[in-house]
Coordinates of N, CA and C in Angstrom, one line a residue:
A13 N 114.4 115.1 95.4 CA 113.2 116.0 95.2 C 113.5 117.3 96.0
M14 N 112.9 118.4 95.5 CA 113.0 119.7 96.2 C 111.9 119.9 97.1
G15 N 110.8 119.1 96.9 CA 109.7 119.3 97.8 C 109.1 117.9 98.0
G16 N 108.1 117.8 98.9 CA 107.5 116.5 99.2 C 107.1 116.3 100.6
I17 N 107.0 115.1 101.1 CA 106.6 114.8 102.4 C 107.7 115.2 103.4
P18 N 107.5 116.1 104.3 CA 108.6 116.5 105.2 C 109.1 115.3 106.1
T19 N 110.4 115.1 106.1 CA 110.9 114.0 107.0 C 112.2 114.4 107.7
N20 N 112.6 113.7 108.7 CA 113.9 113.9 109.3 C 114.9 112.9 108.7
V21 N 116.1 112.9 109.2 CA 117.2 112.1 108.6 C 116.9 110.6 108.9
H22 N 115.9 110.2 109.7 CA 115.6 108.8 109.9 C 114.4 108.4 109.0
A23 N 114.0 109.3 108.1 CA 112.9 109.1 107.2 C 111.5 109.0 107.9
E24 N 111.5 109.5 109.1 CA 110.2 109.7 109.8 C 109.5 110.9 109.3
V25 N 108.2 110.8 109.1 CA 107.4 111.9 108.6 C 107.2 112.9 109.7
L26 N 107.3 114.2 109.4 CA 107.2 115.3 110.4 C 105.9 116.1 110.2
M27 N 105.2 116.5 111.3 CA 104.1 117.3 111.2 C 104.5 118.8 111.1
D28 N 105.6 119.1 111.8 CA 106.1 120.5 111.8 C 107.6 120.4 111.8
N29 N 108.3 121.3 112.6 CA 109.7 121.3 112.7 C 110.3 120.0 113.2
D30 N 109.6 119.5 114.3 CA 110.2 118.3 115.0 C 109.2 117.2 115.3
T31 N 107.9 117.4 115.2 CA 106.9 116.5 115.7 C 106.8 115.3 114.7
V32 N 107.1 114.1 115.2 CA 107.1 112.9 114.3 C 105.7 112.3 114.3
V33 N 105.3 111.8 113.1 CA 104.1 111.0 112.9 C 104.4 109.6 113.2
P34 N 104.0 109.0 114.3 CA 104.5 107.7 114.7 C 104.1 106.6 113.7
G35 N 105.1 105.9 113.3 CA 104.9 104.8 112.4 C 104.8 105.1 110.9
L36 N 105.0 106.4 110.5 CA 104.9 106.8 109.1 C 106.2 107.2 108.6
F37 N 106.7 106.6 107.5 CA 108.0 106.8 107.0 C 107.9 107.2 105.5
A38 N 108.8 108.0 105.0 CA 108.8 108.3 103.6 C 110.3 108.4 103.1
A39 N 110.6 107.9 102.0 CA 112.0 108.0 101.4 C 111.9 108.1 99.9
G40 N 113.0 108.6 99.3 CA 113.0 108.7 97.8 C 112.5 110.1 97.4
E41 N 112.0 110.1 96.2 CA 111.6 111.4 95.6 C 110.3 111.9 96.1
C42 N 109.6 111.1 96.8 CA 108.3 111.6 97.4 C 108.6 112.3 98.7
A43 N 109.8 112.2 99.3 CA 110.1 112.8 100.6 C 111.0 114.1 100.4
C44 N 111.0 114.9 101.5 CA 111.8 116.1 101.5 C 112.5 116.1 102.9
V45 N 113.7 115.6 102.9 CA 114.6 115.7 104.1 C 115.4 117.0 104.0
S46 N 115.4 117.6 102.8 CA 116.0 118.9 102.5 C 117.5 118.8 102.5
V47 N 118.0 117.9 101.6 CA 119.5 117.9 101.4 C 119.9 118.6 100.1
H48 N 118.9 119.1 99.3 CA 119.2 119.6 98.0 C 119.0 121.2 98.0
G49 N 118.5 121.8 99.0 CA 118.2 123.2 98.9 C 117.0 123.4 98.0
A50 N 117.0 124.5 97.3 CA 115.9 124.8 96.5 C 116.0 124.4 95.0
N51 N 117.1 123.6 94.7 CA 117.2 123.2 93.3 C 118.1 121.9 93.3
R52 N 117.4 120.8 93.1 CA 118.2 119.5 93.0 C 118.8 119.3 91.6
L53 N 120.1 119.0 91.6 CA 120.8 118.8 90.4 C 120.5 117.4 89.9
G54 N 120.7 117.2 88.6 CA 120.5 115.9 88.0 C 121.3 114.8 88.6
T55 N 120.7 113.6 88.8 CA 121.3 112.4 89.4 C 121.5 112.5 90.9
N56 N 121.4 113.7 91.5 CA 121.5 113.8 92.9 C 120.3 113.2 93.7
S57 N 119.3 112.7 92.9 CA 118.2 112.0 93.5 C 118.7 110.7 94.2
L58 N 119.8 110.2 93.7 CA 120.4 109.0 94.3 C 120.6 109.1 95.8
L59 N 120.9 110.3 96.3 CA 121.0 110.5 97.7 C 119.7 110.2 98.4
D60 N 118.6 110.7 97.9 CA 117.3 110.4 98.5 C 117.0 108.9 98.4
L61 N 117.3 108.3 97.3 CA 116.9 106.9 97.0 C 117.7 105.9 97.8
I62 N 119.0 106.1 97.7 CA 119.9 105.1 98.3 C 120.2 105.3 99.8
V63 N 120.6 106.5 100.1 CA 121.0 106.8 101.5 C 119.7 106.7 102.4
F64 N 118.7 107.5 102.1 CA 117.6 107.6 103.0 C 116.6 106.4 102.8
G65 N 116.7 105.7 101.6 CA 116.0 104.4 101.5 C 116.5 103.4 102.5
R66 N 117.8 103.4 102.6 CA 118.5 102.4 103.6 C 118.2 102.8 105.0
R67 N 118.2 104.1 105.3 CA 118.0 104.6 106.6 C 116.5 104.3 107.0
A68 N 115.6 104.5 106.0 CA 114.2 104.2 106.3 C 114.0 102.8 106.7
G69 N 114.6 101.9 105.9 CA 114.4 100.5 106.2 C 114.9 100.1 107.6
K70 N 116.1 100.6 107.9 CA 116.7 100.3 109.3 C 115.8 100.9 110.4
D71 N 115.3 102.1 110.2 CA 114.5 102.7 111.3 C 113.1 102.1 111.3
I72 N 112.6 101.5 110.2 CA 111.3 100.8 110.3 C 111.4 99.6 111.1
V73 N 112.5 98.9 110.9 CA 112.8 97.7 111.7 C 112.9 98.0 113.2
R74 N 113.6 99.1 113.5 CA 113.7 99.6 114.9 C 112.4 99.9 115.5
F75 N 111.6 100.6 114.7 CA 110.2 101.0 115.2 C 109.4 99.8 115.5
V76 N 109.4 98.8 114.6 CA 108.6 97.6 114.8 C 109.0 96.9 116.0
K77 N 110.3 96.8 116.3 CA 110.8 96.1 117.4 C 110.4 96.8 118.7
E78 N 110.4 98.1 118.7 CA 110.2 98.9 119.9 C 108.7 99.1 120.2
T79 N 107.8 99.0 119.2 CA 106.4 99.2 119.4 C 105.7 98.0 119.9
K80 N 104.9 98.2 121.0 CA 104.2 97.1 121.6 C 102.7 97.2 121.1
G81 N 102.3 96.0 120.6 CA 100.9 95.9 120.1 C 100.7 96.7 118.8
I82 N 99.4 96.9 118.5 CA 99.0 97.6 117.3 C 98.7 99.1 117.6
M83 N 99.2 100.0 116.8 CA 98.9 101.4 117.0 C 97.5 101.7 116.7
P84 N 96.9 102.6 117.5 CA 95.4 103.0 117.3 C 95.2 103.6 115.9
V85 N 94.1 103.3 115.3 CA 93.7 104.0 114.0 C 92.2 104.5 114.2
Q86 N 91.8 105.4 113.3 CA 90.5 105.8 113.3 C 89.5 104.7 113.1
P87 N 88.5 104.5 113.9 CA 87.6 103.3 113.7 C 86.9 103.3 112.4
D88 N 86.7 104.4 111.8 CA 85.9 104.5 110.5 C 86.9 104.6 109.3
A89 N 88.2 104.4 109.5 CA 89.1 104.6 108.4 C 88.8 103.7 107.2
A90 N 88.6 102.4 107.5 CA 88.4 101.4 106.4 C 87.0 101.7 105.7
D91 N 86.0 102.1 106.5 CA 84.7 102.4 105.9 C 84.8 103.6 105.0
K92 N 85.6 104.6 105.3 CA 85.8 105.8 104.4 C 86.4 105.4 103.1
V93 N 87.4 104.5 103.2 CA 88.1 104.1 101.9 C 87.1 103.3 101.1
K94 N 86.4 102.4 101.7 CA 85.5 101.5 101.0 C 84.4 102.4 100.3
A95 N 83.9 103.4 101.0 CA 82.8 104.3 100.5 C 83.4 105.0 99.3
R96 N 84.6 105.4 99.3 CA 85.2 106.2 98.2 C 85.3 105.3 97.0
I97 N 85.7 104.0 97.2 CA 85.9 103.1 96.1 C 84.5 102.7 95.5
D98 N 83.5 102.5 96.4 CA 82.2 102.1 95.9 C 81.6 103.2 95.1
K99 N 81.8 104.5 95.5 CA 81.3 105.6 94.8 C 81.8 105.7 93.4
I100 N 83.0 105.4 93.2 CA 83.6 105.4 91.8 C 83.1 104.2 91.0
L101 N 83.0 103.0 91.6 CA 82.5 101.8 90.9 C 81.1 101.9 90.5
S102 N 80.3 102.6 91.3 CA 78.8 102.7 91.0 C 78.5 103.8 90.1
R103 N 79.4 104.7 89.8 CA 79.1 105.9 88.9 C 79.0 105.4 87.5
T104 N 77.9 105.8 86.8 CA 77.7 105.3 85.4 C 78.0 106.4 84.4
K105 N 78.0 107.7 84.8 CA 78.3 108.7 83.8 C 79.4 109.6 84.4
G106 N 80.2 110.2 83.4 CA 81.2 111.1 83.8 C 82.3 111.1 82.8
E107 N 83.3 112.0 82.9 CA 84.4 112.1 82.0 C 85.4 111.0 82.3
S108 N 86.2 110.8 81.3 CA 87.3 109.8 81.4 C 88.4 110.4 82.2
V109 N 89.1 109.5 82.9 CA 90.3 110.0 83.7 C 91.3 110.6 82.8
G110 N 91.5 110.0 81.6 CA 92.5 110.5 80.7 C 92.3 111.9 80.2
K111 N 91.0 112.3 80.0 CA 90.7 113.7 79.6 C 91.0 114.7 80.7
V112 N 90.6 114.3 81.9 CA 90.9 115.2 83.0 C 92.4 115.4 83.3
R113 N 93.1 114.3 83.2 CA 94.6 114.3 83.4 C 95.2 115.1 82.3
E114 N 94.8 114.9 81.0 CA 95.4 115.7 79.9 C 95.2 117.2 80.1
D115 N 94.0 117.6 80.5 CA 93.7 119.0 80.7 C 94.5 119.6 81.9
L116 N 94.6 118.8 82.9 CA 95.4 119.2 84.1 C 96.9 119.4 83.7
Q117 N 97.4 118.5 82.9 CA 98.8 118.6 82.4 C 99.0 119.9 81.6
Q118 N 98.1 120.1 80.7 CA 98.2 121.3 79.8 C 98.1 122.5 80.6
M119 N 97.2 122.6 81.5 CA 97.0 123.8 82.4 C 98.2 124.1 83.2
M120 N 98.8 123.1 83.8 CA 100.0 123.3 84.6 C 101.2 123.7 83.7
M121 N 101.3 123.1 82.5 CA 102.4 123.5 81.7 C 102.3 125.0 81.2
E122 N 101.1 125.4 81.0 CA 100.9 126.8 80.5 C 101.0 127.8 81.7
N123 N 100.7 127.5 82.9 CA 100.7 128.4 84.0 C 101.6 128.3 85.1
V124 N 102.1 127.0 85.3 CA 103.0 126.8 86.5 C 104.3 126.1 86.1
S125 N 104.8 126.5 84.9 CA 106.0 125.8 84.4 C 107.2 126.5 84.9
V126 N 108.2 126.7 84.1 CA 109.5 127.2 84.5 C 109.4 128.6 85.0
F127 N 108.7 129.5 84.2 CA 108.6 130.9 84.6 C 107.1 131.2 85.0
R128 N 107.0 131.8 86.1 CA 105.6 132.0 86.7 C 105.4 133.5 87.0
T129 N 104.1 133.9 87.0 CA 103.8 135.2 87.4 C 102.5 135.1 88.3
E130 N 102.2 136.2 88.9 CA 101.0 136.2 89.7 C 99.8 136.0 88.9
E131 N 99.8 136.5 87.7 CA 98.6 136.3 86.8 C 98.5 134.8 86.4
T132 N 99.6 134.2 86.0 CA 99.5 132.8 85.6 C 99.1 131.9 86.7
L133 N 99.6 132.2 87.9 CA 99.4 131.3 89.1 C 97.9 131.5 89.6
A134 N 97.4 132.8 89.4 CA 96.0 133.0 89.8 C 95.1 132.3 88.8
T135 N 95.5 132.2 87.5 CA 94.7 131.5 86.6 C 94.7 130.0 86.9
A136 N 95.9 129.5 87.3 CA 96.0 128.1 87.7 C 95.1 127.8 88.9
S137 N 95.1 128.6 89.9 CA 94.4 128.4 91.1 C 92.9 128.3 90.8
A138 N 92.4 129.2 89.9 CA 91.0 129.1 89.5 C 90.7 127.8 88.7
Q139 N 91.6 127.4 87.8 CA 91.3 126.2 87.0 C 91.4 125.0 87.9
I140 N 92.2 125.0 88.9 CA 92.3 123.8 89.8 C 91.0 123.5 90.4
K141 N 90.3 124.5 90.8 CA 89.0 124.3 91.5 C 88.0 123.6 90.5
K142 N 88.0 123.9 89.2 CA 87.2 123.3 88.3 C 87.7 121.8 88.0
L143 N 89.0 121.7 87.9 CA 89.5 120.3 87.7 C 89.3 119.4 88.9
R144 N 89.3 120.0 90.1 CA 88.9 119.1 91.3 C 87.5 118.6 91.2
E145 N 86.6 119.4 90.7 CA 85.2 118.9 90.6 C 85.1 117.9 89.5
R146 N 85.8 118.1 88.4 CA 85.8 117.1 87.3 C 86.4 115.8 87.7
A147 N 87.6 115.9 88.5 CA 88.3 114.7 88.9 C 87.5 113.8 89.9
S148 N 86.6 114.5 90.7 CA 85.8 113.8 91.6 C 84.6 113.1 91.0
N149 N 84.4 113.3 89.7 CA 83.2 112.8 89.0 C 83.5 112.0 87.8
V150 N 84.7 111.5 87.7 CA 85.1 110.7 86.6 C 84.4 109.3 86.6
A151 N 84.2 108.7 85.4 CA 83.6 107.4 85.3 C 84.6 106.4 84.7
I152 N 84.5 105.2 85.1 CA 85.4 104.2 84.6 C 84.6 103.0 84.0
Q153 N 85.2 102.3 83.0 CA 84.5 101.2 82.4 C 84.7 99.9 83.2
D154 N 85.8 99.7 83.7 CA 86.1 98.4 84.5 C 85.4 98.5 85.9
K155 N 84.5 97.7 86.2 CA 83.8 97.7 87.5 C 84.3 96.5 88.4
G156 N 85.4 95.9 87.9 CA 85.9 94.7 88.7 C 86.6 95.2 90.0
K157 N 86.8 94.3 90.9 CA 87.5 94.6 92.2 C 88.8 93.9 92.3
E158 N 89.3 93.3 91.2 CA 90.6 92.7 91.3 C 91.5 93.3 90.2
F159 N 92.7 93.8 90.5 CA 93.6 94.3 89.6 C 92.9 95.3 88.6
N160 N 92.2 96.3 89.2 CA 91.5 97.2 88.4 C 92.3 98.5 88.2
T161 N 93.0 98.6 87.1 CA 93.9 99.7 86.9 C 93.1 101.0 86.6
D162 N 91.9 100.8 86.1 CA 91.0 102.0 85.9 C 90.6 102.6 87.2
L163 N 90.3 101.8 88.2 CA 90.0 102.3 89.5 C 91.2 103.0 90.1
L164 N 92.4 102.4 90.0 CA 93.6 103.1 90.5 C 93.8 104.4 89.8
D165 N 93.6 104.5 88.5 CA 93.7 105.8 87.8 C 92.7 106.8 88.4
A166 N 91.5 106.4 88.6 CA 90.5 107.3 89.1 C 90.8 107.8 90.5
L167 N 91.3 107.0 91.3 CA 91.8 107.4 92.7 C 93.0 108.3 92.5
E168 N 93.9 108.0 91.7 CA 95.1 108.7 91.5 C 94.9 110.1 91.0
I169 N 94.0 110.3 90.1 CA 93.8 111.7 89.5 C 93.3 112.7 90.6
E170 N 92.6 112.2 91.6 CA 92.2 113.1 92.7 C 93.4 113.5 93.5
F171 N 94.3 112.6 93.7 CA 95.5 112.9 94.5 C 96.5 113.8 93.7
I172 N 96.5 113.6 92.3 CA 97.3 114.5 91.5 C 96.8 115.9 91.5
V173 N 95.5 116.1 91.5 CA 94.9 117.4 91.6 C 95.3 118.0 93.0
D174 N 95.2 117.2 94.1 CA 95.6 117.7 95.4 C 97.0 118.3 95.3
Y175 N 97.9 117.5 94.8 CA 99.3 117.9 94.7 C 99.5 119.1 93.9
A176 N 98.9 119.2 92.7 CA 99.0 120.3 91.8 C 98.5 121.6 92.6
Q177 N 97.5 121.5 93.4 CA 97.0 122.6 94.1 C 98.0 123.1 95.1
T178 N 98.7 122.2 95.8 CA 99.7 122.6 96.8 C 100.8 123.3 96.1
V179 N 101.2 122.9 94.9 CA 102.3 123.5 94.2 C 101.8 124.9 93.8
V180 N 100.6 125.1 93.2 CA 100.1 126.4 92.8 C 100.0 127.4 93.9
E181 N 99.4 127.0 95.0 CA 99.1 127.9 96.1 C 100.5 128.3 96.8
S182 N 101.4 127.3 96.9 CA 102.7 127.6 97.5 C 103.5 128.6 96.6
A183 N 103.4 128.4 95.3 CA 104.2 129.3 94.4 C 103.5 130.7 94.4
Y184 N 102.2 130.7 94.4 CA 101.5 132.0 94.4 C 101.9 132.9 95.6
A185 N 102.0 132.2 96.8 CA 102.3 132.9 98.0 C 103.8 133.4 98.1
R186 N 104.7 132.6 97.5 CA 106.1 132.9 97.6 C 106.5 134.0 96.6
K187 N 106.6 135.2 97.0 CA 106.9 136.3 96.2 C 108.4 136.6 96.1
E188 N 109.1 135.7 95.4 CA 110.5 135.8 95.2 C 110.8 134.7 94.2
S189 N 112.1 134.6 93.7 CA 112.6 133.5 92.9 C 113.7 132.9 93.8
R190 N 113.7 131.5 93.8 CA 114.7 130.8 94.6 C 114.8 129.4 94.0
G191 N 116.0 129.1 93.6 CA 116.3 127.8 93.0 C 115.4 127.5 91.8
A192 N 114.7 126.4 91.8 CA 113.8 126.1 90.6 C 112.5 126.9 90.6
H193 N 112.2 127.7 91.6 CA 111.0 128.5 91.6 C 111.4 129.8 91.1
A194 N 110.9 130.1 89.9 CA 111.2 131.4 89.2 C 110.0 132.2 88.9
R195 N 109.9 133.4 89.6 CA 108.8 134.3 89.4 C 109.3 135.5 88.5
E196 N 108.7 135.7 87.3 CA 109.1 136.8 86.5 C 108.8 138.1 87.1
D197 N 107.8 138.2 88.0 CA 107.4 139.4 88.6 C 108.2 139.6 89.9
Y198 N 108.9 138.6 90.4 CA 109.7 138.7 91.6 C 111.0 138.0 91.3
P199 N 111.9 138.6 90.4 CA 113.1 137.8 89.9 C 114.2 137.6 91.0
K200 N 114.2 138.3 92.1 CA 115.3 138.3 93.0 C 114.9 137.3 94.2
R201 N 115.9 136.8 94.8 CA 115.8 136.0 96.0 C 115.6 136.9 97.2
D202 N 114.7 136.6 98.1 CA 114.3 137.5 99.3 C 114.5 136.7 100.5
D203 N 115.8 136.7 101.0 CA 116.1 135.9 102.2 C 115.4 136.5 103.5
K204 N 115.1 137.8 103.5 CA 114.5 138.4 104.7 C 113.1 137.8 104.9
N205 N 112.4 137.6 103.9 CA 111.0 137.2 104.0 C 110.7 135.7 103.7
W206 N 111.6 135.2 102.8 CA 111.3 133.9 102.3 C 112.3 132.8 102.4
H207 N 113.3 133.0 103.3 CA 114.3 131.9 103.6 C 113.6 130.9 104.5
K208 N 112.7 130.2 104.0 CA 111.9 129.2 104.8 C 111.2 128.2 103.9
H209 N 110.9 127.0 104.5 CA 110.2 126.0 103.8 C 108.7 126.3 103.9
T210 N 108.0 126.0 102.8 CA 106.5 126.0 102.9 C 105.9 124.7 103.3
L211 N 105.0 124.7 104.2 CA 104.3 123.5 104.6 C 102.8 123.8 104.2
C212 N 102.3 122.9 103.4 CA 100.9 123.1 102.8 C 100.0 122.1 103.4
W213 N 98.8 122.5 103.9 CA 97.8 121.7 104.5 C 96.6 121.8 103.6
L214 N 96.0 120.7 103.2 CA 94.8 120.7 102.3 C 93.7 119.9 103.0
D215 N 92.5 120.5 103.2 CA 91.4 119.8 103.8 C 90.6 119.1 102.7
D216 N 89.6 118.3 103.1 CA 88.8 117.5 102.2 C 88.0 118.4 101.2
A217 N 87.8 119.7 101.5 CA 87.0 120.5 100.6 C 87.9 121.2 99.6
G218 N 89.2 121.0 99.7 CA 90.2 121.6 98.8 C 90.7 123.0 99.2
N219 N 90.5 123.3 100.5 CA 91.0 124.6 101.0 C 92.4 124.4 101.5
V220 N 93.2 125.4 101.1 CA 94.7 125.3 101.4 C 95.0 126.2 102.6
E221 N 95.8 125.7 103.5 CA 96.4 126.5 104.6 C 97.9 126.3 104.5
L222 N 98.6 127.5 104.4 CA 100.1 127.5 104.3 C 100.7 127.8 105.6
K223 N 101.7 127.0 106.0 CA 102.5 127.3 107.2 C 104.0 127.2 106.7
Y224 N 104.8 127.6 107.6 CA 106.2 127.7 107.2 C 107.2 127.1 108.3
K225 N 108.3 126.6 107.8 CA 109.3 125.9 108.7 C 110.6 126.5 108.4
S226 N 111.4 126.8 109.5 CA 112.7 127.5 109.3 C 113.7 126.5 108.6
V227 N 114.6 127.1 107.9 CA 115.7 126.3 107.3 C 116.8 126.0 108.2
N228 N 117.2 124.8 108.3 CA 118.3 124.4 109.2 C 119.6 124.9 108.6
M229 N 120.3 125.9 109.2 CA 121.5 126.5 108.7 C 122.7 126.2 109.5
K230 N 122.6 125.2 110.3 CA 123.8 124.8 111.2 C 125.0 124.5 110.3
L231 N 124.9 123.8 109.2 CA 126.0 123.5 108.4 C 126.6 124.7 107.8
A232 N 125.8 125.7 107.3 CA 126.3 126.9 106.7 C 127.0 127.8 107.7
D233 N 126.6 127.7 109.0 CA 127.3 128.4 110.0 C 128.7 127.9 110.2
Q234 N 128.9 126.7 109.9 CA 130.2 126.1 110.1 C 131.1 126.2 108.9
D235 N 130.4 126.2 107.7 CA 131.2 126.2 106.5 C 130.5 127.1 105.5
P236 N 131.1 128.3 105.1 CA 130.4 129.3 104.2 C 130.1 128.7 102.8
R237 N 130.6 127.6 102.4 CA 130.3 127.0 101.1 C 128.8 126.6 101.1
F238 N 128.2 126.4 102.2 CA 126.8 126.0 102.2 C 125.8 127.1 102.4
A239 N 126.3 128.3 102.4 CA 125.4 129.5 102.5 C 124.6 129.7 101.2
P240 N 123.4 130.3 101.3 CA 122.6 130.5 100.0 C 123.4 131.4 99.1
K241 N 123.4 131.1 97.8 CA 124.1 131.9 96.8 C 123.2 132.1 95.6
E242 N 123.5 133.1 94.8 CA 122.8 133.5 93.6 C 122.9 132.3 92.6
R243 N 121.8 132.0 92.0 CA 121.9 130.9 91.0 C 122.4 131.5 89.7
K244 N 123.6 130.9 89.2 CA 124.2 131.4 88.0 C 124.6 130.2 87.1
Y245 N 124.8 130.5 85.8 CA 125.3 129.5 84.9 C 126.5 130.1 84.1

């Protein structure tokens, strides 16, 4: 993956450049340890899956052995999750998850696909706000509490909207083209201003805060083959 949950080489999730979230690990294409640069080539996902999957497993074992007792959690964490589920199960009217997901897919394809502009990204940003409201009010037919895939879909669509918004806002802010991020209105790479990772923070109200993380260039300093280059075919 070219983006995802920021991690170190031990698959530990990072809050910023170096701060580890204790006990939280991510590996595979959901994670970003940043071994691909700005454009992952086909099948190179095996590096994320196999190498860092193994490293994650080994470090989880290490963490469990070294950790004494149970780590503290928010006292109301379970109540918040239960309330979220109960709200969906008790809702009697609303759109179907499938319709919201279909409209989100179509909107992202039209505005945030291979080639992007400020206009298309601004359109997507406005549409995301409407889709967020729709996603939070979907209704499901299955009210059961065992193996309820309708419930899983209803929860998932809210997370998909969250992720779509982080992509849109990050792309809107990045006024350059780099790797798989292509802006027709900013076709050149801008190392002076944009040679950095985007870290996106999203609050419960759907407000986005963008922060940035420097790119580790130690390897490029040792070997010029790893320096940023123009994308050519």
